[in-house]
Short mmCIF file of C-alpha atoms in Angstrom, two decimals:
data_model
loop_
_atom_site.label_atom_id
_atom_site.label_comp_id
_atom_site.label_asym_id
_atom_site.label_seq_id
_atom_site.Cartn_x
_atom_site.Cartn_y
_atom_site.Cartn_z
CA UNK X 21 -17.58 -5.75 -17.14
CA UNK X 22 -17.05 -9.33 -16.11
CA UNK X 23 -18.44 -12.19 -18.40
CA UNK X 24 -21.06 -12.99 -15.75
CA UNK X 25 -22.27 -9.63 -15.71
CA UNK X 26 -22.04 -9.15 -19.53
CA UNK X 27 -24.45 -12.24 -19.74
CA UNK X 28 -26.80 -10.55 -17.22
CA UNK X 29 -27.12 -7.59 -19.35
CA UNK X 30 -27.92 -9.33 -22.48
CA UNK X 31 -30.49 -11.41 -20.84
CA UNK X 32 -31.96 -7.74 -19.30
CA UNK X 33 -31.81 -6.40 -22.69
CA UNK X 34 -34.02 -8.90 -24.34
CA UNK X 35 -36.36 -10.02 -21.10
CA UNK X 36 -38.67 -6.98 -21.60
CA UNK X 37 -38.78 -7.01 -25.45
CA UNK X 38 -41.84 -8.62 -26.86
CA UNK X 39 -40.17 -9.89 -29.99
CA UNK X 40 -37.93 -12.46 -27.80
CA UNK X 41 -34.32 -13.41 -27.95
CA UNK X 42 -34.60 -14.15 -31.81
CA UNK X 43 -34.85 -10.16 -32.75
CA UNK X 44 -31.55 -9.22 -32.84
CA UNK X 45 -32.54 -5.41 -31.27
CA UNK X 46 -29.73 -2.61 -31.13
CA UNK X 47 -28.96 -2.49 -27.78
CA UNK X 48 -27.58 -6.38 -28.22
CA UNK X 49 -25.67 -5.12 -31.17
CA UNK X 50 -23.95 -2.40 -29.40
CA UNK X 51 -23.33 -4.80 -26.49
CA UNK X 52 -21.76 -7.33 -28.98
CA UNK X 53 -19.68 -4.91 -30.70
CA UNK X 54 -18.43 -3.52 -27.04
CA UNK X 55 -17.51 -6.77 -25.75
CA UNK X 56 -15.82 -7.75 -28.91
CA UNK X 57 -13.81 -4.94 -29.12
CA UNK X 58 -10.49 -5.04 -27.75
CA UNK X 59 -9.22 -1.50 -28.81
CA UNK X 60 -10.64 2.23 -29.16
CA UNK X 61 -13.65 2.68 -32.14
CA UNK X 62 -14.94 5.93 -32.53
CA UNK X 63 -18.62 6.81 -32.36
CA UNK X 64 -19.38 6.92 -35.98
CA UNK X 65 -17.91 3.50 -36.33
CA UNK X 66 -20.31 2.24 -33.75
CA UNK X 67 -23.14 4.31 -35.24
CA UNK X 68 -22.40 2.49 -38.70
CA UNK X 69 -22.21 -0.95 -37.29
CA UNK X 70 -25.61 -0.63 -35.46
CA UNK X 71 -27.47 1.18 -38.03
CA UNK X 72 -25.46 0.69 -41.13
CA UNK X 73 -25.73 4.29 -41.93
CA UNK X 74 -25.56 7.95 -40.33
CA UNK X 75 -28.37 8.11 -37.69
CA UNK X 76 -27.40 10.84 -35.17
CA UNK X 77 -30.72 11.44 -33.02
CA UNK X 78 -31.28 7.63 -32.95
CA UNK X 79 -28.10 6.97 -32.15
CA UNK X 80 -27.96 9.52 -29.05
CA UNK X 81 -31.04 8.14 -27.81
CA UNK X 82 -29.62 4.42 -28.09
CA UNK X 83 -26.72 5.27 -26.03
CA UNK X 84 -29.00 6.83 -23.46
CA UNK X 85 -31.09 4.02 -22.94
CA UNK X 86 -28.30 1.58 -23.24
CA UNK X 87 -26.37 3.50 -20.54
CA UNK X 88 -29.63 3.79 -18.11
CA UNK X 89 -30.15 -0.27 -18.48
CA UNK X 90 -26.66 -0.79 -17.83
CA UNK X 91 -26.83 1.02 -14.66
CA UNK X 92 -30.24 -1.08 -13.83
CA UNK X 93 -28.52 -4.50 -14.64
CA UNK X 94 -25.67 -3.62 -12.36
CA UNK X 95 -27.92 -2.98 -9.60
CA UNK X 96 -29.64 -6.51 -10.04
CA UNK X 97 -29.27 -8.84 -7.11
CA UNK X 98 -27.73 -11.12 -8.94
CA UNK X 99 -24.92 -8.98 -10.04
CA UNK X 100 -24.58 -7.47 -6.42
CA UNK X 101 -24.58 -10.56 -4.66
CA UNK X 102 -22.30 -12.52 -6.78
CA UNK X 103 -19.73 -14.40 -4.61
CA UNK X 104 -16.27 -12.36 -4.99
CA UNK X 105 -17.96 -9.42 -6.90
CA UNK X 106 -18.11 -7.07 -4.15
CA UNK X 107 -17.02 -6.87 -0.54
CA UNK X 108 -19.34 -7.62 2.46
CA UNK X 109 -19.47 -4.32 3.34
CA UNK X 110 -20.56 -3.08 0.11
CA UNK X 111 -23.39 -5.69 -0.35
CA UNK X 112 -24.85 -4.79 3.26
CA UNK X 113 -24.52 -1.09 2.31
CA UNK X 114 -26.55 -1.98 -1.11
CA UNK X 115 -29.14 -4.11 1.34
CA UNK X 116 -29.39 -1.16 3.60
CA UNK X 117 -30.17 1.46 1.03
CA UNK X 118 -32.68 -0.84 -0.81
CA UNK X 119 -34.45 -1.22 2.59
CA UNK X 120 -34.38 2.49 3.25
CA UNK X 121 -36.22 3.20 -0.13
CA UNK X 122 -38.87 0.21 0.41
CA UNK X 123 -39.96 1.44 3.55
CA UNK X 124 -40.22 4.97 2.33
CA UNK X 125 -42.70 3.46 -0.29
CA UNK X 126 -44.69 1.80 2.72
CA UNK X 127 -44.84 4.86 5.01
CA UNK X 128 -46.32 6.85 1.64
CA UNK X 129 -49.05 3.84 1.97
CA UNK X 130 -49.64 3.87 5.46
CA UNK X 131 -48.08 0.76 6.02
CA UNK X 132 -45.91 2.37 9.23
CA UNK X 133 -45.58 -1.08 10.90
CA UNK X 134 -43.56 -2.67 7.91
CA UNK X 135 -41.69 0.40 7.33
CA UNK X 136 -40.72 0.70 10.83
CA UNK X 137 -39.40 -2.92 10.50
CA UNK X 138 -37.14 -2.21 7.57
CA UNK X 139 -36.17 0.98 9.45
CA UNK X 140 -34.85 -1.06 12.52
CA UNK X 141 -33.23 -3.68 10.54
CA UNK X 142 -31.66 -1.17 8.11
CA UNK X 143 -30.34 0.96 11.37
CA UNK X 144 -29.07 -2.38 12.73
CA UNK X 145 -26.92 -3.27 10.02
CA UNK X 146 -25.80 0.22 9.26
CA UNK X 147 -24.77 0.25 13.16
CA UNK X 148 -22.66 -2.94 12.93
CA UNK X 149 -20.99 -1.77 9.90
CA UNK X 150 -20.62 1.91 10.99
CA UNK X 151 -22.89 3.32 7.58
CA UNK X 152 -23.13 6.60 9.44
CA UNK X 153 -24.96 8.58 6.88
CA UNK X 154 -27.05 5.79 6.10
CA UNK X 155 -28.02 5.11 9.67
CA UNK X 156 -28.36 8.95 10.42
CA UNK X 157 -30.83 8.96 7.33
CA UNK X 158 -32.86 6.11 9.06
CA UNK X 159 -32.89 8.05 12.23
CA UNK X 160 -34.50 11.23 10.88
CA UNK X 161 -37.03 9.12 8.75
CA UNK X 162 -38.10 7.37 12.04
CA UNK X 163 -38.04 10.63 14.17
CA UNK X 164 -40.43 11.98 11.33
CA UNK X 165 -42.53 8.66 11.73
CA UNK X 166 -42.14 8.80 15.40
CA UNK X 167 -43.40 12.05 15.52
CA UNK X 168 -46.81 11.15 13.76
CA UNK X 169 -47.49 8.15 15.38
CA UNK X 170 -45.46 7.29 18.56
CA UNK X 171 -45.32 10.44 20.68
CA UNK X 172 -42.65 12.91 22.14
CA UNK X 173 -40.74 10.41 24.34
CA UNK X 174 -39.86 8.26 21.19
CA UNK X 175 -38.96 11.34 19.35
CA UNK X 176 -36.56 12.32 21.94
CA UNK X 177 -35.03 9.20 22.35
CA UNK X 178 -34.46 8.99 18.82
CA UNK X 179 -32.61 12.44 18.74
CA UNK X 180 -30.49 11.38 21.18
CA UNK X 181 -29.60 8.28 19.24
CA UNK X 182 -29.27 10.68 16.04
CA UNK X 183 -26.73 12.73 18.29
CA UNK X 184 -24.73 10.32 19.50
CA UNK X 185 -24.06 8.58 15.96
CA UNK X 186 -23.73 12.24 14.45
CA UNK X 187 -20.85 12.44 16.85
CA UNK X 188 -19.60 9.36 15.13
CA UNK X 189 -19.98 10.32 11.75
CA UNK X 190 -17.95 13.60 12.60
CA UNK X 191 -14.99 11.58 14.47
CA UNK X 192 -14.74 8.85 11.60
CA UNK X 193 -14.78 11.60 8.85
CA UNK X 194 -11.92 13.73 10.68
CA UNK X 195 -9.85 10.56 10.88
CA UNK X 196 -10.47 9.91 7.54
CA UNK X 197 -9.29 13.33 6.12
CA UNK X 198 -6.45 13.34 8.29
CA UNK X 199 -5.51 10.19 7.20
CA UNK X 200 -5.22 10.74 3.65
CA UNK X 201 -3.73 14.06 4.15
CA UNK X 202 -0.87 12.55 6.05
CA UNK X 203 -0.29 9.62 3.67
CA UNK X 204 -0.52 11.40 0.42
CA UNK X 205 2.27 13.54 2.06
CA UNK X 206 1.17 16.34 -0.52
CA UNK X 207 0.41 19.08 2.00
CA UNK X 208 3.57 18.66 3.79
CA UNK X 209 6.15 17.81 1.35
CA UNK X 210 9.44 19.71 2.33
CA UNK X 211 7.98 20.69 5.69
CA UNK X 212 8.89 17.91 7.96
CA UNK X 213 8.23 20.13 11.02
CA UNK X 214 4.80 20.56 10.09
CA UNK X 215 4.25 17.19 9.23
CA UNK X 216 5.16 15.90 12.68
CA UNK X 217 3.15 18.37 14.52
CA UNK X 218 -0.06 17.57 12.67
CA UNK X 219 0.60 13.74 12.91
CA UNK X 220 0.72 14.37 16.76
CA UNK X 221 -2.27 16.14 16.79
CA UNK X 222 -4.08 13.96 14.66
CA UNK X 223 -3.04 11.06 16.68
CA UNK X 224 -4.28 12.93 19.80
CA UNK X 225 -7.46 13.86 18.62
CA UNK X 226 -8.24 10.23 17.10
CA UNK X 227 -7.28 8.65 20.46
CA UNK X 228 -9.89 11.12 22.13
CA UNK X 229 -12.45 10.49 19.47
CA UNK X 230 -12.25 6.88 19.73
CA UNK X 231 -12.36 6.49 23.31
CA UNK X 232 -15.66 8.52 22.97
CA UNK X 233 -17.19 6.98 20.16
CA UNK X 234 -15.79 3.28 19.92
CA UNK X 235 -15.62 3.64 16.21
CA UNK X 236 -13.69 1.02 14.44
CA UNK X 237 -13.01 3.16 11.56
CA UNK X 238 -11.61 5.89 13.70
CA UNK X 239 -9.60 3.12 15.51
CA UNK X 240 -8.32 2.05 12.19
CA UNK X 241 -6.74 5.20 11.22
CA UNK X 242 -5.53 6.19 14.73
CA UNK X 243 -3.42 2.77 14.84
CA UNK X 244 -2.12 3.20 11.25
CA UNK X 245 -1.01 6.57 11.82
CA UNK X 246 0.48 5.43 15.38
CA UNK X 247 2.63 2.91 13.71
CA UNK X 248 3.63 5.50 10.99
CA UNK X 249 4.76 8.07 13.33
CA UNK X 250 7.02 5.16 15.30
CA UNK X 251 8.37 4.22 12.15
CA UNK X 252 9.68 7.97 11.03
CA UNK X 253 10.99 7.78 14.50
CA UNK X 254 12.60 4.66 13.97
CA UNK X 255 10.90 3.07 16.74
CA UNK X 256 10.02 -0.61 14.96
CA UNK X 257 9.19 -2.00 18.09
CA UNK X 258 6.44 0.30 19.23
CA UNK X 259 5.38 0.11 15.56
CA UNK X 260 4.92 -3.15 15.43
CA UNK X 261 2.22 -2.69 18.31
CA UNK X 262 0.34 -0.50 16.73
CA UNK X 263 -0.02 -2.80 13.54
CA UNK X 264 -0.65 -5.80 15.61
CA UNK X 265 -3.41 -3.84 17.15
CA UNK X 266 -4.31 -2.70 13.73
CA UNK X 267 -4.62 -6.15 12.34
CA UNK X 268 -6.86 -7.54 15.37
CA UNK X 269 -8.89 -4.86 14.86
CA UNK X 270 -9.47 -5.46 10.91
CA UNK X 271 -9.67 -9.00 11.64
CA UNK X 272 -12.50 -8.57 14.31
CA UNK X 273 -14.64 -5.57 13.44
CA UNK X 274 -16.98 -6.05 10.41
CA UNK X 275 -17.20 -2.22 9.92
CA UNK X 276 -13.33 -2.43 9.03
CA UNK X 277 -13.23 -6.12 7.94
CA UNK X 278 -12.13 -6.37 4.02
CA UNK X 279 -9.88 -9.17 3.19
CA UNK X 280 -7.41 -6.88 0.91
CA UNK X 281 -7.37 -4.28 4.01
CA UNK X 282 -6.19 -7.23 6.14
CA UNK X 283 -3.54 -8.10 3.78
CA UNK X 284 -2.35 -4.27 3.34
CA UNK X 285 -1.99 -4.36 7.01
CA UNK X 286 0.08 -7.73 7.02
CA UNK X 287 2.35 -6.10 4.45
CA UNK X 288 2.93 -3.56 6.70
CA UNK X 289 3.78 -5.71 9.68
CA UNK X 290 6.08 -7.84 7.53
CA UNK X 291 7.91 -4.73 6.15
CA UNK X 292 8.28 -3.23 9.67
CA UNK X 293 9.72 -6.54 10.78
CA UNK X 294 12.38 -6.11 8.19
CA UNK X 295 13.50 -3.23 10.00
CA UNK X 296 13.56 -5.50 13.22
CA UNK X 297 15.47 -7.60 11.23
CA UNK X 298 13.11 -10.51 11.85
CA UNK X 299 13.42 -11.74 8.33
CA UNK X 300 11.79 -15.24 8.90
CA UNK X 301 8.91 -13.65 10.12
CA UNK X 302 8.46 -10.99 7.53
CA UNK X 303 8.49 -13.79 5.00
CA UNK X 304 5.85 -15.90 6.76
CA UNK X 305 3.63 -12.44 7.33
CA UNK X 306 4.00 -12.09 3.46
CA UNK X 307 3.02 -15.71 2.73
CA UNK X 308 -0.27 -15.00 5.05
CA UNK X 309 -1.21 -11.62 3.10
CA UNK X 310 -0.57 -12.61 -0.23
CA UNK X 311 -3.59 -14.92 -0.69
CA UNK X 312 -5.95 -11.65 0.25
CA UNK X 313 -4.41 -9.55 -2.06
CA UNK X 314 -6.03 -9.27 -5.60
CA UNK X 315 -3.62 -11.06 -8.07
CA UNK X 316 -1.67 -8.97 -10.24
CA UNK X 317 -2.36 -6.03 -8.06
CA UNK X 318 0.30 -3.54 -6.78
CA UNK X 319 -0.28 -4.50 -3.46
CA UNK X 320 0.35 -8.01 -4.51
CA UNK X 321 3.98 -7.10 -6.13
CA UNK X 322 4.62 -5.02 -2.89
CA UNK X 323 4.11 -7.98 -0.89
CA UNK X 324 6.47 -10.26 -3.22
CA UNK X 325 9.42 -7.43 -3.02
CA UNK X 326 9.13 -7.38 0.74
CA UNK X 327 9.16 -11.12 0.66
CA UNK X 328 12.57 -10.92 -1.31
CA UNK X 329 13.78 -8.68 1.07
CA UNK X 330 13.26 -11.42 4.20
CA UNK X 331 15.00 -14.30 2.02
CA UNK X 332 17.73 -12.02 0.65
CA UNK X 333 18.52 -10.77 4.11
CA UNK X 334 17.89 -14.51 5.41
CA UNK X 335 20.96 -15.81 2.80
CA UNK X 336 18.18 -17.61 0.91
CA UNK X 337 19.13 -16.39 -2.48
CA UNK X 338 17.73 -18.63 -4.81
CA UNK X 339 14.22 -18.06 -3.40
CA UNK X 340 15.13 -14.15 -3.50
CA UNK X 341 15.85 -14.62 -7.12
CA UNK X 342 12.95 -16.35 -8.26
CA UNK X 343 10.64 -13.81 -6.60
CA UNK X 344 12.75 -10.74 -8.14
CA UNK X 345 12.59 -12.65 -11.80
CA UNK X 346 8.63 -12.80 -11.35
CA UNK X 347 8.66 -9.57 -10.40
CA UNK X 348 10.58 -8.16 -13.30
CA UNK X 349 8.17 -10.13 -15.43
CA UNK X 350 5.40 -8.54 -14.13
CA UNK X 351 6.45 -4.90 -14.18
CA UNK X 352 4.97 -4.19 -17.60
CA UNK X 353 3.71 -0.79 -16.80
CA UNK X 354 4.30 2.52 -18.98
CA UNK X 355 4.99 4.51 -15.32
CA UNK X 356 6.99 1.19 -13.96
CA UNK X 357 10.17 2.01 -15.06
CA UNK X 358 11.93 3.11 -11.71
CA UNK X 359 10.18 0.21 -10.35
CA UNK X 360 11.52 -2.07 -12.44
CA UNK X 361 14.98 -0.49 -12.49
CA UNK X 362 15.00 -0.99 -8.81
CA UNK X 363 14.13 -4.47 -9.08
CA UNK X 364 17.09 -5.13 -11.63
CA UNK X 365 19.32 -3.55 -9.44
CA UNK X 366 18.18 -5.80 -6.34
CA UNK X 367 18.79 -8.97 -8.82
CA UNK X 368 22.19 -7.77 -9.63
CA UNK X 369 22.76 -7.58 -5.79
CA UNK X 370 21.41 -11.17 -5.13
CA UNK X 371 23.59 -12.34 -8.14
CA UNK X 372 26.71 -10.78 -6.47
CA UNK X 373 25.76 -12.51 -3.22
CA UNK X 374 25.81 -15.83 -5.32
CA UNK X 375 28.87 -15.11 -7.08
CA UNK X 376 27.81 -14.60 -10.60
CA UNK X 377 29.93 -11.61 -11.01
CA UNK X 378 29.85 -11.70 -15.22
CA UNK X 379 25.79 -11.42 -15.01
CA UNK X 380 25.97 -8.82 -12.59
CA UNK X 381 28.48 -6.65 -14.81
CA UNK X 382 26.04 -7.25 -17.63
CA UNK X 383 22.92 -6.17 -15.64
CA UNK X 384 24.85 -2.83 -14.27
CA UNK X 385 25.99 -2.36 -17.92
CA UNK X 386 22.22 -1.78 -18.97
CA UNK X 387 20.55 1.51 -18.68
CA UNK X 388 18.68 1.81 -15.65
CA UNK X 389 16.25 4.57 -14.60
CA UNK X 390 17.17 4.59 -11.21
CA UNK X 391 20.28 6.09 -12.32
CA UNK X 392 18.60 9.53 -12.38
CA UNK X 393 17.96 9.28 -8.70
CA UNK X 394 20.97 11.20 -7.84
CA UNK X 395 21.14 10.42 -4.43
CA UNK X 396 20.78 6.54 -2.98
CA UNK X 397 19.86 4.43 -5.84
CA UNK X 398 22.90 5.88 -8.22
CA UNK X 399 25.26 5.82 -5.35
CA UNK X 400 24.57 2.13 -4.54
CA UNK X 401 24.97 1.40 -8.56
CA UNK X 402 28.13 3.06 -8.58
CA UNK X 403 29.34 1.28 -5.54
CA UNK X 404 28.20 -2.03 -6.52
CA UNK X 405 29.85 -1.49 -9.79
CA UNK X 406 32.91 -1.06 -8.29
CA UNK X 407 32.99 -3.75 -5.59
CA UNK X 408 32.13 -5.98 -8.55
CA UNK X 409 34.90 -4.97 -10.38
CA UNK X 410 37.47 -5.79 -7.41
CA UNK X 411 35.73 -9.22 -7.24
CA UNK X 412 36.92 -10.14 -10.75
CA UNK X 413 40.07 -8.49 -10.21
CA UNK X 414 39.52 -5.47 -12.48
CA UNK X 415 41.52 -2.72 -10.46
CA UNK X 416 42.29 -0.34 -13.52
CA UNK X 417 38.49 -0.49 -14.11
CA UNK X 418 37.77 -0.27 -10.38
CA UNK X 419 40.03 2.88 -9.91
CA UNK X 420 38.33 4.64 -12.85
CA UNK X 421 34.88 4.24 -11.23
CA UNK X 422 36.16 5.24 -8.21
CA UNK X 423 37.51 8.73 -9.78
CA UNK X 424 34.30 9.17 -11.52
CA UNK X 425 32.42 8.73 -7.72
CA UNK X 426 34.36 11.08 -6.59
CA UNK X 427 33.16 13.82 -8.74
CA UNK X 428 29.41 12.53 -8.57
CA UNK X 429 29.58 12.77 -4.40
CA UNK X 430 31.44 16.00 -4.10
CA UNK X 431 28.32 17.44 -5.94
CA UNK X 432 26.18 15.74 -3.47
CA UNK X 433 28.19 16.89 -0.65
CA UNK X 434 27.69 20.68 -1.93
CA UNK X 435 24.05 19.98 -2.20
CA UNK X 436 23.80 18.11 1.34
CA UNK X 437 22.47 15.22 0.00
CA UNK X 438 25.35 12.81 1.12
CA UNK X 439 24.73 10.25 3.87
CA UNK X 440 27.84 10.22 6.18
CA UNK X 441 28.36 6.45 5.66
CA UNK X 442 28.17 7.10 1.83
CA UNK X 443 31.28 9.65 2.05
CA UNK X 444 32.91 6.79 4.52
CA UNK X 445 32.66 4.08 2.13
CA UNK X 446 34.02 6.37 -0.55
CA UNK X 447 36.90 7.39 1.28
CA UNK X 448 37.74 3.88 1.88
CA UNK X 449 37.66 2.91 -1.84
CA UNK X 450 39.74 6.12 -2.72
CA UNK X 451 42.30 4.87 0.13
CA UNK X 452 42.43 1.28 -1.55
CA UNK X 453 43.23 2.55 -4.77
CA UNK X 454 45.68 4.87 -3.48
CA UNK X 455 47.46 1.94 -1.56
CA UNK X 456 47.32 -0.46 -4.70
CA UNK X 457 44.20 -2.60 -3.25
CA UNK X 458 46.17 -3.78 -0.08
CA UNK X 459 42.71 -4.44 1.51
CA UNK X 460 44.60 -4.98 4.97
CA UNK X 461 46.90 -1.80 4.91
CA UNK X 462 43.75 0.47 4.28
CA UNK X 463 41.64 -1.49 7.39
CA UNK X 464 44.38 -0.73 9.49
CA UNK X 465 45.07 3.03 8.27
CA UNK X 466 41.37 3.65 8.37
CA UNK X 467 40.38 2.14 11.68
CA UNK X 468 38.29 5.24 12.46
CA UNK X 469 36.24 4.65 9.52
CA UNK X 470 35.27 1.07 9.82
CA UNK X 471 34.62 1.62 13.72
CA UNK X 472 31.95 4.38 12.62
CA UNK X 473 30.94 1.78 9.64
CA UNK X 474 30.15 -0.67 12.52
CA UNK X 475 28.47 1.55 14.77
CA UNK X 476 24.85 2.49 15.31
CA UNK X 477 25.05 6.00 14.96
CA UNK X 478 22.07 7.28 12.71
CA UNK X 479 24.12 8.76 9.95
CA UNK X 480 26.83 5.90 9.61
CA UNK X 481 25.28 2.60 10.35
CA UNK X 482 24.01 0.09 8.25
CA UNK X 483 20.37 0.12 7.04
CA UNK X 484 17.80 -2.47 5.60
CA UNK X 485 16.00 -1.70 2.81
CA UNK X 486 18.82 0.62 1.61
CA UNK X 487 20.49 0.57 -1.62
CA UNK X 488 23.65 -1.05 0.35
CA UNK X 489 22.27 -4.50 0.17
CA UNK X 490 25.69 -5.80 0.69
CA UNK X 491 26.91 -4.77 4.16
CA UNK X 492 30.01 -2.82 2.67
CA UNK X 493 32.38 -3.00 5.99
CA UNK X 494 31.79 -6.53 6.63
CA UNK X 495 32.41 -7.48 2.70
CA UNK X 496 35.58 -5.46 3.20
CA UNK X 497 36.94 -7.56 6.02
CA UNK X 498 36.29 -10.67 4.55
CA UNK X 499 39.06 -9.35 2.03
CA UNK X 500 41.31 -8.43 4.73
CA UNK X 501 41.35 -11.78 6.10
CA UNK X 502 40.92 -13.25 3.04
CA UNK X 503 37.81 -15.52 2.93
CA UNK X 504 34.40 -16.37 1.32
CA UNK X 505 32.19 -13.11 2.00
CA UNK X 506 29.01 -14.42 3.71
CA UNK X 507 26.48 -12.14 4.81
CA UNK X 508 24.92 -11.57 8.13
CA UNK X 509 22.86 -8.93 9.43
CA UNK X 510 23.61 -7.64 12.76
CA UNK X 511 21.19 -7.64 15.90
CA UNK X 512 18.58 -5.14 15.67
CA UNK X 513 19.23 -2.04 18.10
CA UNK X 514 17.48 1.18 18.13
CA UNK X 515 19.49 3.96 16.87
CA UNK X 516 21.28 6.37 19.08
CA UNK X 517 20.65 9.84 18.88
CA UNK X 518 16.72 9.59 18.50
CA UNK X 519 14.74 10.85 21.67
CA UNK X 520 11.15 10.53 22.21
CA UNK X 521 9.42 13.92 22.12
CA UNK X 522 8.48 15.19 25.18
CA UNK X 523 4.35 14.97 25.58
CA UNK X 524 4.49 13.20 22.05
CA UNK X 525 4.09 9.37 21.58
CA UNK X 526 4.67 8.37 25.37
CA UNK X 527 1.10 9.71 25.71
CA UNK X 528 -0.12 6.98 23.25
CA UNK X 529 2.09 3.93 23.52
CA UNK X 530 -0.01 0.90 22.67
CA UNK X 531 -0.34 -1.54 25.70
CA UNK X 532 2.33 -4.28 26.11
CA UNK X 533 1.84 -6.74 23.56
CA UNK X 534 5.13 -8.21 23.03
CA UNK X 535 5.42 -11.82 21.85
CA UNK X 536 1.58 -11.80 20.44
CA UNK X 537 1.19 -13.37 17.20
CA UNK X 538 -1.64 -12.97 14.87
#
C-alpha cells in the first residue's frame, strides 16, 4: 500500500467506531505493526503484539475483518481516482462497473428511466475503451429491460448490437491469446518452422478481424506481431513502418492509450533503429520513451541500455559509459547476474574504445556470469581479451588465449553452434600468432577472409548488438596501416540470402510511411 492508501485505510478503520479515533482498536494496532515492519514476522508474533496473549479464534476473526475492510478501503473513490495511482482505463472500468451495479439496484426498485441512463453511459464508455465484457453485460441487461418496457423492435436492435460486440470480444481475445503464445515463445521453443507458420496465420487472421471489427486492441497485437515478424526476417525498414503505426495507434485510441505502453513501443522503435544503423534517432526516441516508464522498472533499464548502444555506435563513449555505470549500480536483483555480467562486458568494450586497456584487463579478469553462455558472449569475451592483449603488446599472453580459444571453438563447431564469422576471426588470430603478429602479412595472406568479413552475407557480416562490439576487420585494418582505430559503423543494407516468403508478409505490408516521425 502507498502511504496515501495507508492514511485512508486508517481513517476508514476508525470512521465507524463509536469510540472515536482516540480508541486504539486492534485493527489499527495491526495496521501500525504491518506498516512499520520491514521484515517477515510470524502470525504468533502479530497475535501476541495485538492481544498480549494467545487468542487464536479472536485473531482469526480480526484478520478476516481486517482483510474485508482493506478491500473496501482500496475501492473508495479517494483511492481509485488518486492522480497517478491507476491508469485512465482502470479508472473508467471501475466507474463502468459501479454504474452497472447502481443501475441494477434502480431496476429492482422500478426506477427504469434512471437505470437506462446509467446503462447507456456505461455502454458508451465501454465502447470507447473496448471493455467488451462489461459492454456485453450492459447490453444483456438492457435487453431484459427492453423486453419488459420497450417492445420487440428495441429488443432486436439491442440484440444486433450485442452480436456485433460479441464478435469484437472474440477477435480481441483471440489476438490476445496468440500474442501471448508467440511473445512467450514457450510453445514453439526449438521449433522455428512451427513458430513462423503460426505467426503468419495469426497475423493474417488479425488483419481480417481488424478490418471487420475496427478494434484498437486487435490492431495493437497485429502491428506488434507484424513488427516482430519483419525483425525475425531482418527486414527492419518494414518493421519500423509497423512500429510507427503501432505508436500512432497507442497515442490516438483511448482503448490502448497507456503511457507505459507507448513507452514500450518507443523502446522497440529505438531498438529497431539500432539495426537500421540510425543511432542518433534511437537515442532521441529513448529520450522520449524514458519519462513514460516507471522509474526503476525493468523497462526503464532496457530503455537505458538501448540508449547506451545508440551513444556507443555513434562514438559518444563518455555518454555510453555513464549510462552503463548507472545501470550497473541498479543491477541489484538476485536473478540479474547474467544481465549484470553482460553490461560489465559492454563497459569493457567502451573502455577499450577509450584506450583504457588496463581497466579492460581488470574487468575481464573478474568472474563474469556470461562466460557460461558458451556461444556468443563467451566467444566475445575471449576475442576482446585477445585484442586487448595485442593493444598492450602482450603477445605471449595473446598467443595462449588464442590456443585456448581454438579448443573452445572446436567444441562449438562440432555442436554446430559457431557462426561462420567467429570462425573466420579465430583463423585470422591464429594466423597472426603464427606470423609473429605481422598484421600486414596476415591481411595479405588471408585477403579472402577479410573480404568475407566485410561482406553483407548473413553468416559473415558484422551485426549490431552482437557481442562483437568492436568491428574486428576494421580494427585489424587500423593495425595494418598503423593508425589509431576509430570505429565507424557501416551503412545499413538488408542482408543477402533473405527472401520474403511467397504469400507471406507481402500480403500485409503496412502502407508506405517512410519519413514519418511521431
